Short mmCIF file of C-alpha atoms in Angstrom, two decimals:
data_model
loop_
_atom_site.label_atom_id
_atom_site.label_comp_id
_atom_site.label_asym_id
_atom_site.label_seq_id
_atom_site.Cartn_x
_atom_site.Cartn_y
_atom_site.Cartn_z
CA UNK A 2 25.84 75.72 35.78
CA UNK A 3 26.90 72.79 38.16
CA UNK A 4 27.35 73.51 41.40
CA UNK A 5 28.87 71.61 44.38
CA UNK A 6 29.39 73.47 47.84
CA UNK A 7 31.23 71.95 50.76
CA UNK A 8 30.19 73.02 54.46
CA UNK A 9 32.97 74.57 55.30
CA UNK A 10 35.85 76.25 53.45
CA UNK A 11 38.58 75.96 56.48
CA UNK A 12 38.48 73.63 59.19
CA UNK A 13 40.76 72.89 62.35
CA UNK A 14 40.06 69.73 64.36
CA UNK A 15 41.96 67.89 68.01
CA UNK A 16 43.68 64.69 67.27
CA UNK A 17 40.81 62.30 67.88
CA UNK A 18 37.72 63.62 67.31
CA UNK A 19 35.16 62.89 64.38
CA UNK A 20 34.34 65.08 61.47
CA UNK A 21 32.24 65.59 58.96
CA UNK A 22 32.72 66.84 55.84
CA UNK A 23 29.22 68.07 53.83
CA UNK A 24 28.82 68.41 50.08
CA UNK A 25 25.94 68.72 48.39
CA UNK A 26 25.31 69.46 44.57
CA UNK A 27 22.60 70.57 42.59
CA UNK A 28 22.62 69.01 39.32
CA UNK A 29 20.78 65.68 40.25
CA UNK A 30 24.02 64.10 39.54
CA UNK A 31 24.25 60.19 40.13
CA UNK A 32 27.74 60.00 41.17
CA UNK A 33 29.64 61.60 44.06
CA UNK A 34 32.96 61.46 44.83
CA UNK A 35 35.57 62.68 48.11
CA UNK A 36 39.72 63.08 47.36
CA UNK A 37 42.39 64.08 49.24
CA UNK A 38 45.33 66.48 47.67
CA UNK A 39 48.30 66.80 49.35
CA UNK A 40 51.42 68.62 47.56
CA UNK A 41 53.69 65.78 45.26
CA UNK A 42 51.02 63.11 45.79
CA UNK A 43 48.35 64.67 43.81
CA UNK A 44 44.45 64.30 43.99
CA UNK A 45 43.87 60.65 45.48
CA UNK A 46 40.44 59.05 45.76
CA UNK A 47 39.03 58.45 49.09
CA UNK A 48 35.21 56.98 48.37
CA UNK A 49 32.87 57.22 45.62
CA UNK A 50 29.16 56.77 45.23
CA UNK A 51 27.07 55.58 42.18
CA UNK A 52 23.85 56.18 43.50
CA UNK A 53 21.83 56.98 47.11
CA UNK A 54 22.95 54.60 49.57
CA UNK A 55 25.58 53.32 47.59
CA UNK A 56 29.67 53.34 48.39
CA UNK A 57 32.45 52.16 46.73
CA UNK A 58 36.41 52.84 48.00
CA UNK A 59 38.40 54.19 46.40
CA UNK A 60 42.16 54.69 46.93
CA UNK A 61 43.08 55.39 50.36
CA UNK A 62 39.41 54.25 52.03
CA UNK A 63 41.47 53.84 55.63
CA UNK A 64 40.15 56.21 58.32
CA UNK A 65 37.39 57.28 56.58
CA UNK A 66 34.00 56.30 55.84
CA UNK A 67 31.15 58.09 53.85
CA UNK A 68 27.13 58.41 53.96
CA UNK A 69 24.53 59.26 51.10
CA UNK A 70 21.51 59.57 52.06
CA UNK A 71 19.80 61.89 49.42
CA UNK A 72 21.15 61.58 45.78
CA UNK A 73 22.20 65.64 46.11
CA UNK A 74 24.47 65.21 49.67
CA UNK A 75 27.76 62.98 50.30
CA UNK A 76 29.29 63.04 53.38
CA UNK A 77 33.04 62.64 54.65
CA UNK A 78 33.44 60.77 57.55
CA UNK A 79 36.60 60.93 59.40
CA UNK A 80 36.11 58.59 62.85
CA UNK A 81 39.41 59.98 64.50
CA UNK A 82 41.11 62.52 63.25
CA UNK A 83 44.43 62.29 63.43
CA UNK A 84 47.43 64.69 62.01
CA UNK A 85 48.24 62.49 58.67
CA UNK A 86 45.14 63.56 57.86
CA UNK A 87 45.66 67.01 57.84
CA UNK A 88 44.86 67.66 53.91
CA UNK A 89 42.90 69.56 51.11
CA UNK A 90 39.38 67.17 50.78
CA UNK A 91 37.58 67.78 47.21
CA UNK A 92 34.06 66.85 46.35
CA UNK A 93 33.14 66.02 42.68
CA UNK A 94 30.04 65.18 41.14
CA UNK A 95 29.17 64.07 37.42
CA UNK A 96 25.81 62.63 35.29
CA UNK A 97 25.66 58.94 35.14
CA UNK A 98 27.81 56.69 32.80
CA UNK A 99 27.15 57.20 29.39
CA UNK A 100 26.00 60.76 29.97
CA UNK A 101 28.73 63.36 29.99
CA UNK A 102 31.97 61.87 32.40
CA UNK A 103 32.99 65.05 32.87
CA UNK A 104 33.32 65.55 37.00
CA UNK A 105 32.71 68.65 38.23
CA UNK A 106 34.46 69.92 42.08
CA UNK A 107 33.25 71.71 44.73
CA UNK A 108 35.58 74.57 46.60
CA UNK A 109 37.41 72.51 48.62
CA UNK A 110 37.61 72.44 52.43
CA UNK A 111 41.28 72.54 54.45
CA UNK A 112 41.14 70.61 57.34
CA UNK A 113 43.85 71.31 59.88
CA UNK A 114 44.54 68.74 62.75
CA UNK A 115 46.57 69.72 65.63
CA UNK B 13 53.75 52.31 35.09
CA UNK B 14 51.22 54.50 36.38
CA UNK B 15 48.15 55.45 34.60
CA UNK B 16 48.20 59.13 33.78
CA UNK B 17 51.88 60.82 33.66
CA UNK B 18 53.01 64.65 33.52
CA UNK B 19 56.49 64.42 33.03
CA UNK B 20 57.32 68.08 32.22
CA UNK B 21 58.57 70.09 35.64
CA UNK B 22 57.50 73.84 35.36
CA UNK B 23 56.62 75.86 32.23
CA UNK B 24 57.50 79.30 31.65
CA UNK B 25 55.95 80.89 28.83
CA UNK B 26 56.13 84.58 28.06
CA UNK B 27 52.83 86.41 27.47
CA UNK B 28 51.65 85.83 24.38
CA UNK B 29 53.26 82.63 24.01
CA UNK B 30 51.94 79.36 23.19
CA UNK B 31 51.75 76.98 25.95
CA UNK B 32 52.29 73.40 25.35
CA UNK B 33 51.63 70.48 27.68
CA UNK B 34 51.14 66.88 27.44
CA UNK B 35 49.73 63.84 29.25
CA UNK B 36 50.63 60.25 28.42
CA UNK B 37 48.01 57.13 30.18
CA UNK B 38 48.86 53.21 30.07
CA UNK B 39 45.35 51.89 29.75
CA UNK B 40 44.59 51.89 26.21
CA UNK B 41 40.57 51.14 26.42
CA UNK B 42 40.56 54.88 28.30
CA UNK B 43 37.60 56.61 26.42
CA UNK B 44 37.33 60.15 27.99
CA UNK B 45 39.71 62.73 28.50
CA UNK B 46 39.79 66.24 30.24
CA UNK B 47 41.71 68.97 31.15
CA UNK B 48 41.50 70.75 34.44
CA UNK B 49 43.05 74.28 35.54
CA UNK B 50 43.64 74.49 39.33
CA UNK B 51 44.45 77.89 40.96
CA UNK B 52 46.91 77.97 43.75
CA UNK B 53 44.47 77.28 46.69
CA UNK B 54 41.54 76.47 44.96
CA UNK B 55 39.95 73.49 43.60
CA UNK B 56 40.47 72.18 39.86
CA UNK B 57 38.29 73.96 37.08
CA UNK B 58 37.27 71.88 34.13
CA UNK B 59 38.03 73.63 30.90
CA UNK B 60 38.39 70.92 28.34
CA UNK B 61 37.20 67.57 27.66
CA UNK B 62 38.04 65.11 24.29
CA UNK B 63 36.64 61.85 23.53
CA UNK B 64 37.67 61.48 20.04
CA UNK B 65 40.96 61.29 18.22
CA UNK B 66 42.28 64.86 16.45
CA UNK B 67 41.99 68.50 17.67
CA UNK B 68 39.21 70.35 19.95
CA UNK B 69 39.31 73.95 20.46
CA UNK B 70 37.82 76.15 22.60
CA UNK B 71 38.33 79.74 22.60
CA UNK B 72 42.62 80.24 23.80
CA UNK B 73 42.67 76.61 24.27
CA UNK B 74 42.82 73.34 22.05
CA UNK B 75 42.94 69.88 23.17
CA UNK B 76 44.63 67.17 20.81
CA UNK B 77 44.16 63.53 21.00
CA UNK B 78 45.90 60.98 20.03
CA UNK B 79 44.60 57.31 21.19
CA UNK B 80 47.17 55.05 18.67
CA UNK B 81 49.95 56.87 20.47
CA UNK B 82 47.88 57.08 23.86
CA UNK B 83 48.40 61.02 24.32
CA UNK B 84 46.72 64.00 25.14
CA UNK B 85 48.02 67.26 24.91
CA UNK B 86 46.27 70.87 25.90
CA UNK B 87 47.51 74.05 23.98
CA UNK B 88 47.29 77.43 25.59
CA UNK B 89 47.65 80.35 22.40
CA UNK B 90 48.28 83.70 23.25
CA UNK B 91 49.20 83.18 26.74
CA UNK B 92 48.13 85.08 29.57
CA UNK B 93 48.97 85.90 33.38
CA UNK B 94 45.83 84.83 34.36
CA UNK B 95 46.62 81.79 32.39
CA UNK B 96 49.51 81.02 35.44
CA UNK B 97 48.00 77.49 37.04
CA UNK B 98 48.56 73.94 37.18
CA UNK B 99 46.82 72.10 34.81
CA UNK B 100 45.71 68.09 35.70
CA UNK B 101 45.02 65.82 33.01
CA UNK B 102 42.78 63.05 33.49
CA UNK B 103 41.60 59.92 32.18
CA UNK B 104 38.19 58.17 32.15
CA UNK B 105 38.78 53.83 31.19
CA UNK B 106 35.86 52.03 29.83
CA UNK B 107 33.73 50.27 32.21
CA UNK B 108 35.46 52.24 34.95
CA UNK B 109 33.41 55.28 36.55
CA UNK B 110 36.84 56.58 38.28
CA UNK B 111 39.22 59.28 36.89
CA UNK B 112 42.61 58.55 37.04
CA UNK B 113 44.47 62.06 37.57
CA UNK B 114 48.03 62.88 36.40
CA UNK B 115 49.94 65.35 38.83
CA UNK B 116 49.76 68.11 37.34
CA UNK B 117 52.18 70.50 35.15
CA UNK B 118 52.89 74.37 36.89
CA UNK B 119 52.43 76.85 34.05
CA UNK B 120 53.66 80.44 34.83
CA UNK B 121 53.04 83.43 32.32
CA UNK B 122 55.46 85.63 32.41
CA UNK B 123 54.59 89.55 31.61
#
């Protein structure tokens, strides 16, 4: 079975500071990918990531930014938090292209800011 | 127009029902398509994917595709309450590595 874990499950953060946001997967996926759900607005794509060191924005790429270092890990980066950000943040993986496109999610972490 | 569309509000189906939903997408070179089940709280669960025109079932559940008319629809037989969820559609387009997500139809079983 895929599996994608996120760091942390609930999260509250001050207005200003920087967070980070782990997920990791263990299917030697090639692509990687961070949303944001908020109720009416559905699941919106922040970043994406085709391959180790590789990044590509998505929808809504504005206060965030996004690291991959190893092929298994893809980090969130939020510089300064602030409260609009205040949201449900999703990790997905899935196989390359051509493989299977079906993208597989992690648990999900809440991230409060005050 | 935007790309993937749930139109229906909130479905209530008695147990033992069939559950109908559908998903309509504007981009007609879209090549992959999936259903996901999402838990209040908890992140979406893929349960069905199509890539070819006609039915797929799985166990309770059967997909049907239909690319001339640029649907996809997910049946739920013999409904249950642990069948209460919101169920995304999504859409993979050719050349394009992104799914586009519809917003999602609220399904509640009733007992």
């Amino acid at each position: 079975d895929v599996k994608v874990t996120q760091s942390s499950r609930y999260l509250v953060k001050r207005t200003g500071e920087k967070v980070f946001l782990e997920c990791v997967q263990d299917m030697d996926h090639e692509n990687m990918f961070w949303y944001r759900q908020d109720p009416g607005l559905g699941l919106r794509l922040i970043y994406f990531s085709y391959d180790v060191k590789m990044k590509e924005k998505g929808d809504i790429p504005e206060g965030y930014s996004v690291s991959r270092e190893k092929k298994e890990r893809f980090s969130l980066i939020l510089e300064s938090a602030s409260t609009n950000q205040t949201s449900m943040y999703l990790c997905a993986s899935s196989p390359p292209s051509g493989t299977s496109d079906e993208q597989y999610f992690g648990p999900g972490t809440r991230l409060t800011v005050t | 127009q935007k790309e993937v569309e749930q139109n229906s509000g909130p479905l209530s189906v008695p147990e033992g029902a069939i559950a109908s939903l559908n998903c309509t997408y504007s981009d007609r070179v879209s090549q992959s398509f999936f259903w996901y089940r999402q838990y209040s709280g908890k992140s979406p669960e893929l349960i069905m994917s199509i890539y070819s025109n006609g039915d797929k079932e799985d166990g309770r559940f059967t997909a049907q595709l239909n690319k001339a008319s640029q649907y996809v629809s997910l049946l739920i037989r013999d409904s249950q309450p642990s069948d209460s969820a919101t169920y995304l559609c999504a859409v993979l387009t050719y050349g394009n590595n992104r799914l586009a997500f519809g917003k999602g139809n609220q399904v509640v079983v009733i007992p």
